[in-house]
PDB file of C-alpha atoms in Angstrom:
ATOM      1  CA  UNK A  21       0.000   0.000   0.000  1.00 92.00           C
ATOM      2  CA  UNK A  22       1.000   3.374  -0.983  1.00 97.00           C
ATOM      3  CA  UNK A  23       1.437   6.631   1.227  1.00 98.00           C
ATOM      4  CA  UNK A  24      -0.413   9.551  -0.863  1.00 98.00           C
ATOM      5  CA  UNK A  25       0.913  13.369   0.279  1.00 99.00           C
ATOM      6  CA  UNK A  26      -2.045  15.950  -0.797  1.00 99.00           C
ATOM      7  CA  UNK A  27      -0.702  19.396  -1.650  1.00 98.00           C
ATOM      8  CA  UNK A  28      -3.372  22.120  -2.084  1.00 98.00           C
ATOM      9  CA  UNK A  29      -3.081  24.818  -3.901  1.00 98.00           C
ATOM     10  CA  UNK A  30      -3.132  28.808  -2.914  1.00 97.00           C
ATOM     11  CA  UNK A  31      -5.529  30.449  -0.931  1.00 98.00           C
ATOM     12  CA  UNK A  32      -6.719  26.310  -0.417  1.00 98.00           C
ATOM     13  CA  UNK A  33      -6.230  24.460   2.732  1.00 98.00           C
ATOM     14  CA  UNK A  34      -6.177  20.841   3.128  1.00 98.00           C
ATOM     15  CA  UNK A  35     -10.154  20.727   3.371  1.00 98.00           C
ATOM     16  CA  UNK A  36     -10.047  20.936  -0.438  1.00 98.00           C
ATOM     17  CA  UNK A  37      -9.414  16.892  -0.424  1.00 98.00           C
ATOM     18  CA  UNK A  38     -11.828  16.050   1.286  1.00 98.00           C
ATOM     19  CA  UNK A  39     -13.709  13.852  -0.978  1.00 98.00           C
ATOM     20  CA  UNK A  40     -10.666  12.290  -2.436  1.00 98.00           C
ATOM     21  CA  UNK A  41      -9.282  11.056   0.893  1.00 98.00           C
ATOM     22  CA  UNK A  42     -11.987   8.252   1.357  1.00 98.00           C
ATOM     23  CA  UNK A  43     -11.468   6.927  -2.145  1.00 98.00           C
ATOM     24  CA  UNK A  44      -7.512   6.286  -1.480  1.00 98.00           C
ATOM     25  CA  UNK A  45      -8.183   4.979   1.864  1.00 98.00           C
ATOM     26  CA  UNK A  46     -10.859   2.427   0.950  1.00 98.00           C
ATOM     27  CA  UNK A  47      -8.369   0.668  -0.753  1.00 98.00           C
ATOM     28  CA  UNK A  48      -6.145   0.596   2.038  1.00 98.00           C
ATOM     29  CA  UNK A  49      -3.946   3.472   1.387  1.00 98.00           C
ATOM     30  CA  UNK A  50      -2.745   6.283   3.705  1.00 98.00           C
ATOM     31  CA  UNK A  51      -3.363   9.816   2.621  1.00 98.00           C
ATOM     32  CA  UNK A  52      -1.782  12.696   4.705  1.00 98.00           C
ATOM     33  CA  UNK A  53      -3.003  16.183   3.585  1.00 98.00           C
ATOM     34  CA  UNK A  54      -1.347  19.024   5.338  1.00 98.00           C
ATOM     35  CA  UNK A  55      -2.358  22.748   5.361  1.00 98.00           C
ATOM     36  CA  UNK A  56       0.711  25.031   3.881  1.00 98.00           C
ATOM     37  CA  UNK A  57       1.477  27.657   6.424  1.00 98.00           C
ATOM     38  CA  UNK A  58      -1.568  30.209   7.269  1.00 97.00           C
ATOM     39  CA  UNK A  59      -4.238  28.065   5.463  1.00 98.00           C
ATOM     40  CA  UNK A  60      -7.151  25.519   6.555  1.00 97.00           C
ATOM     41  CA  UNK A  61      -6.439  25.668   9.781  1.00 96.00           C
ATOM     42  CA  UNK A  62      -2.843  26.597  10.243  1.00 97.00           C
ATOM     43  CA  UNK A  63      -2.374  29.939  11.557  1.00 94.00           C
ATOM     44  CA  UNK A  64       0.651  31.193  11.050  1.00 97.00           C
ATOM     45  CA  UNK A  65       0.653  34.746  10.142  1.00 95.00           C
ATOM     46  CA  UNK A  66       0.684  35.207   6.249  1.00 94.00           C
ATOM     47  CA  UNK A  67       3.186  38.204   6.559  1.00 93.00           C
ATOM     48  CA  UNK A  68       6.383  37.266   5.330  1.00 92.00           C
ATOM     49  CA  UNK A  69       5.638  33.985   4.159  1.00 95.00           C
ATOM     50  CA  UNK A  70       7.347  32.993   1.327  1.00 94.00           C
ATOM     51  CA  UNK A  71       7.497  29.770  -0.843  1.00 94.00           C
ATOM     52  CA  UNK A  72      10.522  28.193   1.409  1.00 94.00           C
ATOM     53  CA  UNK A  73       8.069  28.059   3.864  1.00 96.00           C
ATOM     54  CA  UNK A  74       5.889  26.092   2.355  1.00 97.00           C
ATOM     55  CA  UNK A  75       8.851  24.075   1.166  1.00 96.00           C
ATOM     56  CA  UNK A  76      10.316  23.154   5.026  1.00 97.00           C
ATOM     57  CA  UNK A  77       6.460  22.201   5.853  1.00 98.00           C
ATOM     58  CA  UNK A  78       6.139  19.443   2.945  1.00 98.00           C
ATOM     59  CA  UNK A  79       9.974  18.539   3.939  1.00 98.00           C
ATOM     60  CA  UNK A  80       8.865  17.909   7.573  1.00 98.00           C
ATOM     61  CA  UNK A  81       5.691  15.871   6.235  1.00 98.00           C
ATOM     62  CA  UNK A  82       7.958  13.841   4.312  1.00 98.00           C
ATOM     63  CA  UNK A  83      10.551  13.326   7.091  1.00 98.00           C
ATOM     64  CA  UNK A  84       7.617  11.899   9.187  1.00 98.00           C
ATOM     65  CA  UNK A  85       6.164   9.238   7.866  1.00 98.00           C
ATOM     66  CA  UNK A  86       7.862   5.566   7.460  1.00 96.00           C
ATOM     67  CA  UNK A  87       7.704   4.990   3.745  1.00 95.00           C
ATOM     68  CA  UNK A  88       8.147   6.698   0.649  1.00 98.00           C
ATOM     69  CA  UNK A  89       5.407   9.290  -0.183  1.00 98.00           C
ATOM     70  CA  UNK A  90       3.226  10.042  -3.707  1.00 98.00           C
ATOM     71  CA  UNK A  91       3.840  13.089  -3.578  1.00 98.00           C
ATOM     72  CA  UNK A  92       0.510  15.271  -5.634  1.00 98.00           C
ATOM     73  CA  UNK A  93       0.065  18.852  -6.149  1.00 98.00           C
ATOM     74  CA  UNK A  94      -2.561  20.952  -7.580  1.00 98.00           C
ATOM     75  CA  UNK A  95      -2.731  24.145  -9.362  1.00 98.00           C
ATOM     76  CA  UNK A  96       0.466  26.605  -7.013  1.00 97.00           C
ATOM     77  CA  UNK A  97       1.212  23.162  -5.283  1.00 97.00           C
ATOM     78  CA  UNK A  98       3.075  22.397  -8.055  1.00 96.00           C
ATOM     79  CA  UNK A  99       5.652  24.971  -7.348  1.00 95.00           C
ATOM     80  CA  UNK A 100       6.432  23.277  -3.519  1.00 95.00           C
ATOM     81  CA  UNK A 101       5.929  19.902  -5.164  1.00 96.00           C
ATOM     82  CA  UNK A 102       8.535  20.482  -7.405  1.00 95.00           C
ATOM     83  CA  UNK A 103      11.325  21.815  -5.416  1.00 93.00           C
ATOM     84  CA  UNK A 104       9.796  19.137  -2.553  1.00 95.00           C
ATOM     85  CA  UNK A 105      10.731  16.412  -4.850  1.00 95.00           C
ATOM     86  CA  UNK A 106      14.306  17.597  -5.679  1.00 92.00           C
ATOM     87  CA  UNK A 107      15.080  18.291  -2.307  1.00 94.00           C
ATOM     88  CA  UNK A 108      13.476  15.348  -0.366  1.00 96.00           C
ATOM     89  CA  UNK A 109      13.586  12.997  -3.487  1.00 96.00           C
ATOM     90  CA  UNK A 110      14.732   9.900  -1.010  1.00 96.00           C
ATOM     91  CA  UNK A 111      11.502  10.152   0.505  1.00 98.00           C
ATOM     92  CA  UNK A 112       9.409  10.119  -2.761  1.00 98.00           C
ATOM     93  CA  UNK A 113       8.304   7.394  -5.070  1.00 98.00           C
ATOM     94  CA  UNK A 114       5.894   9.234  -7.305  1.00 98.00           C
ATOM     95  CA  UNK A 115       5.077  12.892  -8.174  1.00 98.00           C
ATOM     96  CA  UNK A 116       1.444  13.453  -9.255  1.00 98.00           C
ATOM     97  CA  UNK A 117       0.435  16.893 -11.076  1.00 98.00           C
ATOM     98  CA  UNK A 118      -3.082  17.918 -11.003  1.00 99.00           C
ATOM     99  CA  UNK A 119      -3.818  20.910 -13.473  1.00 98.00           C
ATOM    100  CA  UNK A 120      -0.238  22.129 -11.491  1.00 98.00           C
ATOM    101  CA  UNK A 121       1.774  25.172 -12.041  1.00 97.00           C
ATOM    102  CA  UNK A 122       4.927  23.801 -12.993  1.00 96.00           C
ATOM    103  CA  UNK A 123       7.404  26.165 -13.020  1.00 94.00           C
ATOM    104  CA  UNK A 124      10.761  26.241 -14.483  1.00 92.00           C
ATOM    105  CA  UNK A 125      13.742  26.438 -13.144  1.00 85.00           C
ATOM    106  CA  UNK A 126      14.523  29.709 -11.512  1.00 85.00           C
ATOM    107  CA  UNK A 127      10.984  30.791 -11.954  1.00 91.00           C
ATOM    108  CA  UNK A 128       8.431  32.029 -10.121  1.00 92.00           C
ATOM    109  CA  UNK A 129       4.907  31.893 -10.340  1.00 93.00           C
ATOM    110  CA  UNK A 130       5.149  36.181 -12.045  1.00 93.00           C
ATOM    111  CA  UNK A 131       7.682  35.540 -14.074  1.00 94.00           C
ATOM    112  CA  UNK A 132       7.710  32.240 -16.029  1.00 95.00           C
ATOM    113  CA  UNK A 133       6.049  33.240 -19.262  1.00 95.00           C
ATOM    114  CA  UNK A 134       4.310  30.221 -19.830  1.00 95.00           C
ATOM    115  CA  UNK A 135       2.347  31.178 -16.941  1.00 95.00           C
ATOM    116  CA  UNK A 136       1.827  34.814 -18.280  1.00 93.00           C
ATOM    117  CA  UNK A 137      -1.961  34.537 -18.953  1.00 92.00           C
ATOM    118  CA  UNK A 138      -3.024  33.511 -15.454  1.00 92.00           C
ATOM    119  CA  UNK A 139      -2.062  37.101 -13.975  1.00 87.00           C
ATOM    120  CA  UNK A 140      -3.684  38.480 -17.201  1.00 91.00           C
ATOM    121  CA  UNK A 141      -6.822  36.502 -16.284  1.00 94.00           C
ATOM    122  CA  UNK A 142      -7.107  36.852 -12.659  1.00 95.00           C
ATOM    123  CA  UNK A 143      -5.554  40.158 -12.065  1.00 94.00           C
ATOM    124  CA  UNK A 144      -8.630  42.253 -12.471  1.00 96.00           C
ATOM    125  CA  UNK A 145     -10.551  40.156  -9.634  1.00 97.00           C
ATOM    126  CA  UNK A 146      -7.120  40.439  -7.154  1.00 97.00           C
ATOM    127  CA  UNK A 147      -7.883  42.844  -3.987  1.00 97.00           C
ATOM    128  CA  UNK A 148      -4.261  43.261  -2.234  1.00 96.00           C
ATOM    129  CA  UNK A 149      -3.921  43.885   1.446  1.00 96.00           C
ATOM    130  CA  UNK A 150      -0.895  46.068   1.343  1.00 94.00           C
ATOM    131  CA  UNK A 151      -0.449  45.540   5.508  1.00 95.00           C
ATOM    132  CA  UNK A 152      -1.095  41.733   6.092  1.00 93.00           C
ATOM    133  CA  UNK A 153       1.186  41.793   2.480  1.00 96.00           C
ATOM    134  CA  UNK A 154      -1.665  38.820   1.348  1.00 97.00           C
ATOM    135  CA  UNK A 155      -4.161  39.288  -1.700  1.00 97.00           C
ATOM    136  CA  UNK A 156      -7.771  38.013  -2.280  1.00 96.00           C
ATOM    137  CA  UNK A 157      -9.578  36.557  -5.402  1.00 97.00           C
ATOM    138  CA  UNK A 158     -13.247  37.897  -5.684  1.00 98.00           C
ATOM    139  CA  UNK A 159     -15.743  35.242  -4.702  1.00 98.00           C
ATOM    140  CA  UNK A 160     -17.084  35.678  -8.040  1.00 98.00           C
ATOM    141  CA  UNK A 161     -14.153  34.983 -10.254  1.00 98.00           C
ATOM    142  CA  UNK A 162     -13.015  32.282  -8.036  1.00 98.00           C
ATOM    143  CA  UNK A 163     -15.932  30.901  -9.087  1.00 98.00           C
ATOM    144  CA  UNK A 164     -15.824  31.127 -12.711  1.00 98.00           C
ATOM    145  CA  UNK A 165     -12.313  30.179 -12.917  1.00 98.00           C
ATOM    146  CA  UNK A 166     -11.664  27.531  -9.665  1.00 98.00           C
ATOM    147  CA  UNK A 167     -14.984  25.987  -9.983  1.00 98.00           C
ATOM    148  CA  UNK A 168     -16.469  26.158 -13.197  1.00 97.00           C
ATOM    149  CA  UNK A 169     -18.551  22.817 -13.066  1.00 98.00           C
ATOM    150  CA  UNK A 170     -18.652  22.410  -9.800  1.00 98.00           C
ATOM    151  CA  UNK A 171     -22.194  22.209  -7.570  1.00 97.00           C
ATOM    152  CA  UNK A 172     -23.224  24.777  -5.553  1.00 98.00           C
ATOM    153  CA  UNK A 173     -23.020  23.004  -2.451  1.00 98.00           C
ATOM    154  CA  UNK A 174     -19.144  22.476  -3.002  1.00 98.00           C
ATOM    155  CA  UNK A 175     -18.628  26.052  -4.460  1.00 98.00           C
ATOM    156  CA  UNK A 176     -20.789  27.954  -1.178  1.00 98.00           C
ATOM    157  CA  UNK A 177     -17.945  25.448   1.245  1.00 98.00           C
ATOM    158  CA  UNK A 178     -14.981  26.277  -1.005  1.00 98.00           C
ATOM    159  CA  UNK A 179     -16.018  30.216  -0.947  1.00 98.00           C
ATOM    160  CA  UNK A 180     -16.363  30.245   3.090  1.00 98.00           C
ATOM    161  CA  UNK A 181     -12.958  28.242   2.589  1.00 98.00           C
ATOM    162  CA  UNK A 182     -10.440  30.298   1.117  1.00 98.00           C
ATOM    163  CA  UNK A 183      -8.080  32.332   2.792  1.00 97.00           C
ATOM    164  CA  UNK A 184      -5.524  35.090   1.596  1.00 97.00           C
ATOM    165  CA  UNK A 185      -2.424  34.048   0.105  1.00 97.00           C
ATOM    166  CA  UNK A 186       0.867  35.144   1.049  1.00 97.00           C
ATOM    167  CA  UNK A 187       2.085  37.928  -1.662  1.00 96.00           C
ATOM    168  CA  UNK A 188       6.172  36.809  -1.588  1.00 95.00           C
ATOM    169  CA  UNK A 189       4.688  33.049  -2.441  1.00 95.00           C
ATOM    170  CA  UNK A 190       4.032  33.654  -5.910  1.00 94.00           C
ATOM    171  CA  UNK A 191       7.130  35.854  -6.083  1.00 92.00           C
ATOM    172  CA  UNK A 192       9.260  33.080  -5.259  1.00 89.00           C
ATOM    173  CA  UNK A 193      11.802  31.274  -7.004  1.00 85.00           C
ATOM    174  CA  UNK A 194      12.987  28.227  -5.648  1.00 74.00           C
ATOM    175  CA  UNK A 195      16.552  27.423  -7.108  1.00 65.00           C
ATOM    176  CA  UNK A 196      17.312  23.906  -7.173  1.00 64.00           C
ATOM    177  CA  UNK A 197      18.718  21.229  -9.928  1.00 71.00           C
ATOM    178  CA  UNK A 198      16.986  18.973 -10.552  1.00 78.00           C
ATOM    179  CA  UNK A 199      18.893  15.913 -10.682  1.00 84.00           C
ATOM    180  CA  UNK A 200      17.106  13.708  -8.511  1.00 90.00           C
ATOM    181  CA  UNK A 201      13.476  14.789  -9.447  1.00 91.00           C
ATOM    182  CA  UNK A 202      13.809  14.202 -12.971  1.00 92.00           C
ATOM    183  CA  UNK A 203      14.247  10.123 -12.369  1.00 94.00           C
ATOM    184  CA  UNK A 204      11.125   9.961 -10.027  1.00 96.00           C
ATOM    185  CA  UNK A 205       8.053   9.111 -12.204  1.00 98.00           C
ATOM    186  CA  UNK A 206       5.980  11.877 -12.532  1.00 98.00           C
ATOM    187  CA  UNK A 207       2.388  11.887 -13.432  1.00 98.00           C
ATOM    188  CA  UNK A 208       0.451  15.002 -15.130  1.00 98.00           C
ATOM    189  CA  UNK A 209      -2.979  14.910 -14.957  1.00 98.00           C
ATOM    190  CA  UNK A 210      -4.618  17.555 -17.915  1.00 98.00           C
ATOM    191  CA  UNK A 211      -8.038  19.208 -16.727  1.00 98.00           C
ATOM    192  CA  UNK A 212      -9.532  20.001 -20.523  1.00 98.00           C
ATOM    193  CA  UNK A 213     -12.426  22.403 -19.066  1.00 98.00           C
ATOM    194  CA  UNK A 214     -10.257  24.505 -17.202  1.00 98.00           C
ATOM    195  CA  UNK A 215     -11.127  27.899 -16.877  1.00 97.00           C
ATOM    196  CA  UNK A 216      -7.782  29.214 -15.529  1.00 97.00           C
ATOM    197  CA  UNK A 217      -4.707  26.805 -16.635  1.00 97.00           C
ATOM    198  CA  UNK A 218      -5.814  26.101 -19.902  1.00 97.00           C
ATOM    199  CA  UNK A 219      -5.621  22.641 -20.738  1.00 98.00           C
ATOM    200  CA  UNK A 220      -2.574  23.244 -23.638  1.00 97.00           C
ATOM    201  CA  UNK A 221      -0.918  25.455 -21.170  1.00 97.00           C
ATOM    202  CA  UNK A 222      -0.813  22.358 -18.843  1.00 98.00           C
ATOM    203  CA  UNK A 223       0.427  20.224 -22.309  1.00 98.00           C
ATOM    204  CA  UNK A 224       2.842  22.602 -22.480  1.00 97.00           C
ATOM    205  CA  UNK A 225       4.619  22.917 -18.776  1.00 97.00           C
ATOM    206  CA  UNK A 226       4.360  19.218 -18.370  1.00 97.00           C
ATOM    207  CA  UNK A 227       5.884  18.873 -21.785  1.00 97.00           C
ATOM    208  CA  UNK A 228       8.508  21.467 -21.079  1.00 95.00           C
ATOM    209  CA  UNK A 229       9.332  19.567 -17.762  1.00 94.00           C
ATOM    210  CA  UNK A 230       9.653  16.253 -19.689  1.00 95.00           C
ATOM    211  CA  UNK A 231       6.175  14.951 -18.132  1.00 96.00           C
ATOM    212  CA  UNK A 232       5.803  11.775 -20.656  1.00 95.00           C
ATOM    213  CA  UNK A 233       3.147   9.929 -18.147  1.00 98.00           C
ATOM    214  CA  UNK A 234       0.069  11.964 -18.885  1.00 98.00           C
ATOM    215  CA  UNK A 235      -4.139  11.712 -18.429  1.00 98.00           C
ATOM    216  CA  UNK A 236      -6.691  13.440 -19.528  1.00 98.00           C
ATOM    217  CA  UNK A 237      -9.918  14.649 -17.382  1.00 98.00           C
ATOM    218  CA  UNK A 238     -12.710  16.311 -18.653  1.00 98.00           C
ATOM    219  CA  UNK A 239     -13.460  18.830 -16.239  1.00 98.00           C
ATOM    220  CA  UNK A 240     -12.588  22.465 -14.222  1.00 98.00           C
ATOM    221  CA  UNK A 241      -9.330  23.694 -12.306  1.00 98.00           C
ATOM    222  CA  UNK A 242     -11.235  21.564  -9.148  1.00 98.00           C
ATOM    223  CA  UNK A 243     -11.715  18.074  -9.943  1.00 98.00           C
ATOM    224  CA  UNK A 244     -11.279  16.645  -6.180  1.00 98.00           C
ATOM    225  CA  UNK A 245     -14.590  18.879  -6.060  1.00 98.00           C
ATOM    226  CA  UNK A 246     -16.030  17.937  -9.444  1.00 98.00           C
ATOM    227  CA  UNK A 247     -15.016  14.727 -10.549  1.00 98.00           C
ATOM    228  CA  UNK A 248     -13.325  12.574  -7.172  1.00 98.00           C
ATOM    229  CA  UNK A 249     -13.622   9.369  -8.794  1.00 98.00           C
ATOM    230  CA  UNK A 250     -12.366   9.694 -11.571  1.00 98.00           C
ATOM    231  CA  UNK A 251      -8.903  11.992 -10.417  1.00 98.00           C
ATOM    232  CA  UNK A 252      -8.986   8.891  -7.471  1.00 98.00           C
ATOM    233  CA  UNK A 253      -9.131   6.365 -10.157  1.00 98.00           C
ATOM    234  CA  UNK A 254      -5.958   8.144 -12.090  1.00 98.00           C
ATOM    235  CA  UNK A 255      -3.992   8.022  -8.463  1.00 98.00           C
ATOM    236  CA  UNK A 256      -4.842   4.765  -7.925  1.00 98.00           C
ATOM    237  CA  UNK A 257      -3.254   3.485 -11.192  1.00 98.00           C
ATOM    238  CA  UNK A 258      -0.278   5.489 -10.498  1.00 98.00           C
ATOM    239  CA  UNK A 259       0.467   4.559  -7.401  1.00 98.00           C
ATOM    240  CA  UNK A 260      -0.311   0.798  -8.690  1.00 97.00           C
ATOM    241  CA  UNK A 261       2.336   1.425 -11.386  1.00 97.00           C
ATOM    242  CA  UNK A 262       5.560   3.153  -8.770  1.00 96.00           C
ATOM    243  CA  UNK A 263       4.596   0.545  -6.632  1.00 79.00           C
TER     244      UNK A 263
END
């Protein structure tokens, strides 16, 4: 049996998993789904967070647990995924992408082009507080573009959900080589009704990254929300596959 780390993605919180927990455990997995520092229920103060930060807390996950982890990130999770599985890759056996920023080396979330159009998309519905140094997405984009086919029950918890994010998070660049990450399998899995990663931008950082492994789902940016099964069933393989 497999070990499954859940990474969320910004302004999420481990809550986000919810329905996908039950799916890996039924078939006798462990799942471990941590909230990144000041979100779910973590309350570290957001100011002067930064992406290391997130980082150490995925580092001290890993460090924790007995066996090699599946490590999965979605959407910004991919940026602490990837550095995660560089850094800790001796306590990794898989690295699952779910509709994940994947940045390139020496990137950050503002300034890898390939990610260009997601400021250009959200950055009308971004309220910054310039104090607490976090911003907010408007309830009403986050729905259009986080939960596009979701139902409204899952949209009105998601909504009541969400916190700030950290400003210096997406201005992070976490340098590392990547040696070690690029011989861990690596699964990307494509959402192709995604309202805010397109699905050929996600073709193209998985691509870029030398993701070979990839799947298809035909839904939003949220399909723990939208479509559990079948983003449990894709896991499920994969961690069937890294053993």
């Amino acid at each position: 049996m497999s070990t499954f780390v859940l990474i969320h993605g910004g302004s999420h919180g481990a809550w986000c998993w919810y329905k996908i927990v039950p799916l890996l455990e039924s078939h006798g997995h462990t799942v471990v789904t941590p909230d990144l520092p000041g979100h779910g229920r973590d309350r570290t103060p957001a100011k002067g967070l930064t992406g290391a930060a997130y980082l150490d807390r995925v580092g001290s996950v890993l460090n924790s647990l007995a066996d090699k982890a599946i490590l999965v990130g979605h959407s910004m999770g991919g940026v602490t995924v990837k550095a995660a599985a560089e850094r800790y890759a001796d306590r990794i056996a898989g690295v699952a992408y779910v509709a994940a920023d994947v940045v390139a080396g020496g990137q950050s979330l503002v300034t890898d082009p390939a990610l260009a159009d997601i400021l250009v998309t959200l950055g009308p519905h971004i309220s910054a507080d310039t104090d607490a140094e976090t911003f907010d997405i408007a309830h009403q984009a986050a729905t259009r573009y986080f939960y596009n086919d979701c139902d409204a029950s899952d949209i009105a918890l998601a909504l009541r959900l969400l916190t700030p994010e950290p400003t210096a998070t997406i201005t992070s660049r976490l340098d590392h080589t990547t040696d070690r990450y690029l011989a861990l399998p690596r699964l990307g899995v494509i959402t192709s009704e995604d309202a805010l990663l397109p699905a050929d931008v996600q073709q193209t950082l998985y691509r870029r990254d030398g993701i070979t492994d990839t799947v298809s789902l035909p839904t939003g940016h949220s399909p723990f929300l939208s479509a559990p099964g079948a983003l449990a069933a894709h896991l499920l393989d994969f961690a069937d596959r890294v053993g």
